[in-house]
C-alpha cells in the first residue's frame, strides 16, 4: 500500500516511546514501511511484550534507554500528563518527533502547557533543550493513521504537516512520513506547528497536499 523503499536504501531505526493508543499504531505502520522499530513504555519491556506482539508485530519491546540509544529518531507518543516527569536526558542529542497534543478537555489542565505564548511543541522543545524537536502525526487520529495510507501518486493520498526549526531534521522526518503513506507539507518553524494543534485549521481534517498548503497559507496571511 505504501510503496516500500529500495533494498539499497538504509532507513533510520526508530524508537517509539509510548505503548498506549498511538505508539503501537505508529510502530506498526513504520514496520510495514521497512523501518526497524523499538517500542518502550515507562518500565519493564516484559509488561508490553504481549501488546507489542498483537498490535505492532515486528517491533522490539525494550527498556526506554536501550531503545533510544540504538535509534536515530525517537517518536514521543506518551500521554501528555506524563511529560512533566519525562527525563530530558533520555533523549539528549536525539531527533525527537513530538506527536503529543495539549487538549484540556481530554488531558485536563496541564500547567506547563498553559503558556499561550508558545505552541505545545515549542514548550516541549524548551524542556528538551538538547534534543531537536519536529512536530507531526498529532493532527491525524491514531485510528486513521493506518487506514488512510495511500501509495505515492494516489489522488486520495492525504497530506500531513511536518514542523520544525531545523530544516534538515524536518526533511528526515518528512521522508519517514512519505514512506509510511502520506504526502508532507513542511512548515518553516516549530512555532508554525501551532496550526497542527487542536483548534487549528488542519487538525483532524483529511486534506490533499494542495488543499493543505492552501489552508496553511490562508491562515498565515
mmCIF file of C-alpha atoms in Angstrom:
data_model
loop_
_atom_site.group_PDB
_atom_site.id
_atom_site.type_symbol
_atom_site.label_atom_id
_atom_site.label_comp_id
_atom_site.label_asym_id
_atom_site.label_seq_id
_atom_site.Cartn_x
_atom_site.Cartn_y
_atom_site.Cartn_z
ATOM 1 C CA UNK A 1 0.000 0.000 0.000
ATOM 2 C CA UNK A 2 2.772 2.450 0.874
ATOM 3 C CA UNK A 3 5.479 1.547 -1.603
ATOM 4 C CA UNK A 4 8.499 0.055 0.128
ATOM 5 C CA UNK A 5 11.940 1.595 -0.045
ATOM 6 C CA UNK A 6 14.517 0.029 -2.353
ATOM 7 C CA UNK A 7 16.625 -2.557 -0.545
ATOM 8 C CA UNK A 8 19.749 -0.429 -1.044
ATOM 9 C CA UNK A 9 18.287 2.441 0.960
ATOM 10 C CA UNK A 10 19.216 2.441 4.615
ATOM 11 C CA UNK A 11 16.326 3.597 6.785
ATOM 12 C CA UNK A 12 16.970 5.154 10.199
ATOM 13 C CA UNK A 13 15.998 2.969 13.173
ATOM 14 C CA UNK A 14 13.109 4.350 15.213
ATOM 15 C CA UNK A 15 12.328 4.236 18.921
ATOM 16 C CA UNK A 16 8.688 4.748 19.837
ATOM 17 C CA UNK A 17 8.198 5.896 23.424
ATOM 18 C CA UNK A 18 4.641 5.094 24.445
ATOM 19 C CA UNK A 19 2.651 1.874 24.238
ATOM 20 C CA UNK A 20 -0.855 3.245 24.636
ATOM 21 C CA UNK A 21 -3.183 4.007 21.728
ATOM 22 C CA UNK A 22 -0.825 5.990 19.498
ATOM 23 C CA UNK A 23 2.585 4.373 19.865
ATOM 24 C CA UNK A 24 1.742 0.865 18.633
ATOM 25 C CA UNK A 25 -0.021 2.200 15.540
ATOM 26 C CA UNK A 26 2.969 4.366 14.634
ATOM 27 C CA UNK A 27 5.245 1.381 15.214
ATOM 28 C CA UNK A 28 3.078 -0.854 13.047
ATOM 29 C CA UNK A 29 2.918 1.430 10.014
ATOM 30 C CA UNK A 30 6.638 2.182 10.288
ATOM 31 C CA UNK A 31 7.493 -1.524 10.336
ATOM 32 C CA UNK A 32 5.293 -2.116 7.293
ATOM 33 C CA UNK A 33 7.222 0.655 5.520
ATOM 34 C CA UNK A 34 10.509 -1.124 6.208
ATOM 35 C CA UNK A 35 11.784 0.614 9.332
ATOM 36 C CA UNK A 36 13.353 -1.176 12.282
ATOM 37 C CA UNK A 37 11.359 -0.165 15.338
ATOM 38 C CA UNK A 38 11.831 -0.492 19.080
ATOM 39 C CA UNK A 39 8.990 0.379 21.430
ATOM 40 C CA UNK A 40 9.180 1.270 25.102
ATOM 41 C CA UNK A 41 6.889 2.265 27.926
ATOM 42 C CA UNK A 42 7.856 3.649 31.318
ATOM 43 C CA UNK A 43 9.043 0.357 32.785
ATOM 44 C CA UNK A 44 9.896 -3.273 32.162
ATOM 45 C CA UNK A 45 9.530 -4.198 28.461
ATOM 46 C CA UNK A 46 8.128 -7.569 29.503
ATOM 47 C CA UNK A 47 4.958 -5.735 30.535
ATOM 48 C CA UNK A 48 4.318 -4.583 26.949
ATOM 49 C CA UNK A 49 5.514 -7.733 25.180
ATOM 50 C CA UNK A 50 2.011 -9.056 24.533
ATOM 51 C CA UNK A 51 0.678 -5.640 23.462
ATOM 52 C CA UNK A 52 3.592 -5.331 21.056
ATOM 53 C CA UNK A 53 3.147 -8.824 19.646
ATOM 54 C CA UNK A 54 -0.543 -8.193 18.958
ATOM 55 C CA UNK A 55 -0.586 -4.524 17.946
ATOM 56 C CA UNK A 56 2.866 -3.973 16.451
ATOM 57 C CA UNK A 57 4.255 -7.328 15.329
ATOM 58 C CA UNK A 58 7.894 -6.957 14.425
ATOM 59 C CA UNK A 59 8.584 -4.149 16.879
ATOM 60 C CA UNK A 60 11.002 -4.952 19.686
ATOM 61 C CA UNK A 61 9.885 -4.085 23.225
ATOM 62 C CA UNK A 62 12.866 -2.667 25.102
ATOM 63 C CA UNK A 63 13.835 -0.586 28.071
ATOM 64 C CA UNK A 64 13.454 3.054 27.066
ATOM 65 C CA UNK A 65 17.156 3.909 27.473
ATOM 66 C CA UNK A 66 18.198 0.997 25.254
ATOM 67 C CA UNK A 67 15.592 1.787 22.604
ATOM 68 C CA UNK A 68 16.667 5.418 22.449
ATOM 69 C CA UNK A 69 20.379 4.622 22.393
ATOM 70 C CA UNK A 70 20.019 2.402 19.337
ATOM 71 C CA UNK A 71 17.717 4.764 17.440
ATOM 72 C CA UNK A 72 18.250 7.725 15.156
ATOM 73 C CA UNK A 73 14.709 9.032 15.530
ATOM 74 C CA UNK A 74 12.704 8.990 18.758
ATOM 75 C CA UNK A 75 8.918 9.218 18.490
ATOM 76 C CA UNK A 76 7.421 10.752 21.619
ATOM 77 C CA UNK A 77 3.934 9.278 21.956
ATOM 78 C CA UNK A 78 3.404 9.327 25.708
ATOM 79 C CA UNK A 79 0.296 10.724 27.418
ATOM 80 C CA UNK A 80 0.821 14.454 27.747
ATOM 81 C CA UNK A 81 0.232 14.463 31.501
ATOM 82 C CA UNK A 82 3.298 12.247 31.897
ATOM 83 C CA UNK A 83 5.587 14.688 30.117
ATOM 84 C CA UNK A 84 6.134 16.807 33.244
ATOM 85 C CA UNK A 85 8.171 13.954 34.735
ATOM 86 C CA UNK A 86 9.824 12.865 31.487
ATOM 87 C CA UNK A 87 13.615 12.609 31.760
ATOM 88 C CA UNK A 88 15.083 15.116 29.312
ATOM 89 C CA UNK A 89 18.475 13.406 29.483
ATOM 90 C CA UNK A 90 16.952 10.267 27.979
ATOM 91 C CA UNK A 91 16.630 11.913 24.551
ATOM 92 C CA UNK A 92 19.558 14.342 24.681
ATOM 93 C CA UNK A 93 21.212 14.812 21.286
ATOM 94 C CA UNK A 94 18.399 12.924 19.562
ATOM 95 C CA UNK A 95 15.941 13.878 16.826
ATOM 96 C CA UNK A 96 12.583 13.718 18.607
ATOM 97 C CA UNK A 97 9.227 13.586 16.829
ATOM 98 C CA UNK A 98 6.580 15.127 19.067
ATOM 99 C CA UNK A 99 3.185 13.555 18.372
ATOM 100 C CA UNK A 100 1.540 14.838 21.564
ATOM 101 C CA UNK A 101 -1.300 17.349 21.894
ATOM 102 C CA UNK A 102 -2.378 19.661 24.644
ATOM 103 C CA UNK A 103 -6.125 19.270 24.771
ATOM 104 C CA UNK A 104 -7.533 20.297 28.181
ATOM 105 C CA UNK A 105 -10.979 18.686 27.662
ATOM 106 C CA UNK A 106 -9.164 15.374 27.283
ATOM 107 C CA UNK A 107 -5.990 15.769 29.353
ATOM 108 C CA UNK A 108 -7.171 18.270 31.931
ATOM 109 C CA UNK A 109 -5.298 21.497 32.551
ATOM 110 C CA UNK A 110 -1.531 20.959 32.462
ATOM 111 C CA UNK A 111 0.180 23.961 33.981
ATOM 112 C CA UNK A 112 3.375 23.736 31.953
ATOM 113 C CA UNK A 113 1.362 23.934 28.699
ATOM 114 C CA UNK A 114 -0.762 26.902 29.737
ATOM 115 C CA UNK A 115 1.761 29.479 28.481
ATOM 116 C CA UNK A 116 -0.133 30.636 25.398
ATOM 117 C CA UNK A 117 2.896 32.491 24.026
ATOM 118 C CA UNK A 118 4.101 29.151 22.715
ATOM 119 C CA UNK A 119 2.746 26.150 20.876
ATOM 120 C CA UNK A 120 2.853 22.877 22.753
ATOM 121 C CA UNK A 121 5.831 21.565 20.794
ATOM 122 C CA UNK A 122 7.736 24.765 21.493
ATOM 123 C CA UNK A 123 7.208 24.081 25.183
ATOM 124 C CA UNK A 124 8.365 20.510 24.661
ATOM 125 C CA UNK A 125 11.489 21.883 22.976
ATOM 126 C CA UNK A 126 12.141 24.274 25.859
ATOM 127 C CA UNK A 127 12.092 21.351 28.266
ATOM 128 C CA UNK A 128 14.243 19.186 25.975
ATOM 129 C CA UNK A 129 16.915 21.767 25.058
ATOM 130 C CA UNK A 130 19.485 19.193 23.912
ATOM 131 C CA UNK A 131 17.070 17.486 21.530
ATOM 132 C CA UNK A 132 15.941 18.521 18.054
ATOM 133 C CA UNK A 133 12.145 18.619 18.008
ATOM 134 C CA UNK A 134 9.929 18.069 14.974
ATOM 135 C CA UNK A 135 6.139 18.145 15.248
ATOM 136 C CA UNK A 136 3.942 15.819 13.193
ATOM 137 C CA UNK A 137 1.441 12.936 13.439
ATOM 138 C CA UNK A 138 -0.504 14.836 16.099
ATOM 139 C CA UNK A 139 -3.271 16.046 13.777
ATOM 140 C CA UNK A 140 -4.442 12.677 12.492
ATOM 141 C CA UNK A 141 -6.318 10.228 14.682
ATOM 142 C CA UNK A 142 -4.436 7.082 15.600
ATOM 143 C CA UNK A 143 -7.390 5.081 14.280
ATOM 144 C CA UNK A 144 -6.994 6.825 10.894
ATOM 145 C CA UNK A 145 -3.221 6.594 10.616
ATOM 146 C CA UNK A 146 -3.235 3.040 9.328
ATOM 147 C CA UNK A 147 -6.367 3.205 7.182
ATOM 148 C CA UNK A 148 -5.657 6.434 5.299
ATOM 149 C CA UNK A 149 -2.255 5.467 3.919
ATOM 150 C CA UNK A 150 -2.006 5.599 0.139
ATOM 151 C CA UNK A 151 0.758 4.971 -2.427
ATOM 152 C CA UNK A 152 2.751 7.816 -3.919
ATOM 153 C CA UNK A 153 0.760 9.464 -6.688
ATOM 154 C CA UNK A 154 -2.648 8.348 -5.468
ATOM 155 C CA UNK A 155 -5.233 11.135 -5.851
ATOM 156 C CA UNK A 156 -6.582 10.135 -2.430
ATOM 157 C CA UNK A 157 -3.216 10.462 -0.682
ATOM 158 C CA UNK A 158 -3.629 12.577 2.441
ATOM 159 C CA UNK A 159 -1.110 15.240 3.447
ATOM 160 C CA UNK A 160 0.364 15.717 6.897
ATOM 161 C CA UNK A 161 2.238 18.728 8.208
ATOM 162 C CA UNK A 162 5.809 18.496 9.496
ATOM 163 C CA UNK A 163 7.023 21.476 11.542
ATOM 164 C CA UNK A 164 10.432 22.273 12.989
ATOM 165 C CA UNK A 165 13.194 24.833 13.311
ATOM 166 C CA UNK A 166 15.890 22.576 11.839
ATOM 167 C CA UNK A 167 15.289 22.114 8.082
ATOM 168 C CA UNK A 168 17.487 19.022 7.929
ATOM 169 C CA UNK A 169 15.581 17.351 10.733
ATOM 170 C CA UNK A 170 12.284 18.277 9.097
ATOM 171 C CA UNK A 171 13.481 16.645 5.870
ATOM 172 C CA UNK A 172 14.426 13.435 7.696
ATOM 173 C CA UNK A 173 11.049 13.200 9.415
ATOM 174 C CA UNK A 174 9.167 14.168 6.248
ATOM 175 C CA UNK A 175 10.827 11.235 4.488
ATOM 176 C CA UNK A 176 9.524 8.887 7.193
ATOM 177 C CA UNK A 177 6.002 10.278 6.771
ATOM 178 C CA UNK A 178 6.206 9.911 2.983
ATOM 179 C CA UNK A 179 7.353 6.311 3.315
ATOM 180 C CA UNK A 180 4.527 5.308 5.636
ATOM 181 C CA UNK A 181 1.973 6.523 3.094
ATOM 182 C CA UNK A 182 1.363 10.285 3.273
ATOM 183 C CA UNK A 183 2.350 13.419 1.407
ATOM 184 C CA UNK A 184 4.016 16.065 3.533
ATOM 185 C CA UNK A 185 3.771 19.815 3.861
ATOM 186 C CA UNK A 186 6.794 21.333 5.571
ATOM 187 C CA UNK A 187 6.109 24.177 7.987
ATOM 188 C CA UNK A 188 9.006 26.583 8.376
ATOM 189 C CA UNK A 189 9.212 26.607 12.176
ATOM 190 C CA UNK A 190 8.137 24.840 15.324
ATOM 191 C CA UNK A 191 6.053 27.909 16.072
ATOM 192 C CA UNK A 192 4.130 27.361 12.832
ATOM 193 C CA UNK A 193 3.288 23.938 14.213
ATOM 194 C CA UNK A 194 0.519 25.619 16.186
ATOM 195 C CA UNK A 195 -1.542 25.206 13.017
ATOM 196 C CA UNK A 196 -1.432 21.443 13.628
ATOM 197 C CA UNK A 197 -2.790 21.646 17.172
ATOM 198 C CA UNK A 198 -6.365 21.108 18.381
ATOM 199 C CA UNK A 199 -8.413 24.039 17.144
ATOM 200 C CA UNK A 200 -6.040 24.610 14.233
ATOM 201 C CA UNK A 201 -7.297 24.632 10.640
ATOM 202 C CA UNK A 202 -5.846 21.254 9.678
ATOM 203 C CA UNK A 203 -6.362 19.364 12.928
ATOM 204 C CA UNK A 204 -8.383 16.229 12.278
ATOM 205 C CA UNK A 205 -9.121 17.249 8.685
ATOM 206 C CA UNK A 206 -8.263 14.997 5.750
ATOM 207 C CA UNK A 207 -6.686 17.217 3.074
ATOM 208 C CA UNK A 208 -4.674 16.569 -0.056
ATOM 209 C CA UNK A 209 -1.338 18.364 -0.383
ATOM 210 C CA UNK A 210 -2.611 21.312 -2.407
ATOM 211 C CA UNK A 211 -5.570 21.768 -0.065
ATOM 212 C CA UNK A 212 -3.329 21.537 2.984
ATOM 213 C CA UNK A 213 -0.894 24.096 1.550
ATOM 214 C CA UNK A 214 -3.709 26.487 0.662
ATOM 215 C CA UNK A 215 -5.210 26.179 4.143
ATOM 216 C CA UNK A 216 -1.864 26.885 5.810
ATOM 217 C CA UNK A 217 -1.207 29.873 3.546
ATOM 218 C CA UNK A 218 -4.645 31.334 4.224
ATOM 219 C CA UNK A 219 -4.117 31.009 7.964
ATOM 220 C CA UNK A 220 -0.721 32.699 7.773
ATOM 221 C CA UNK A 221 -1.972 35.577 5.614
#
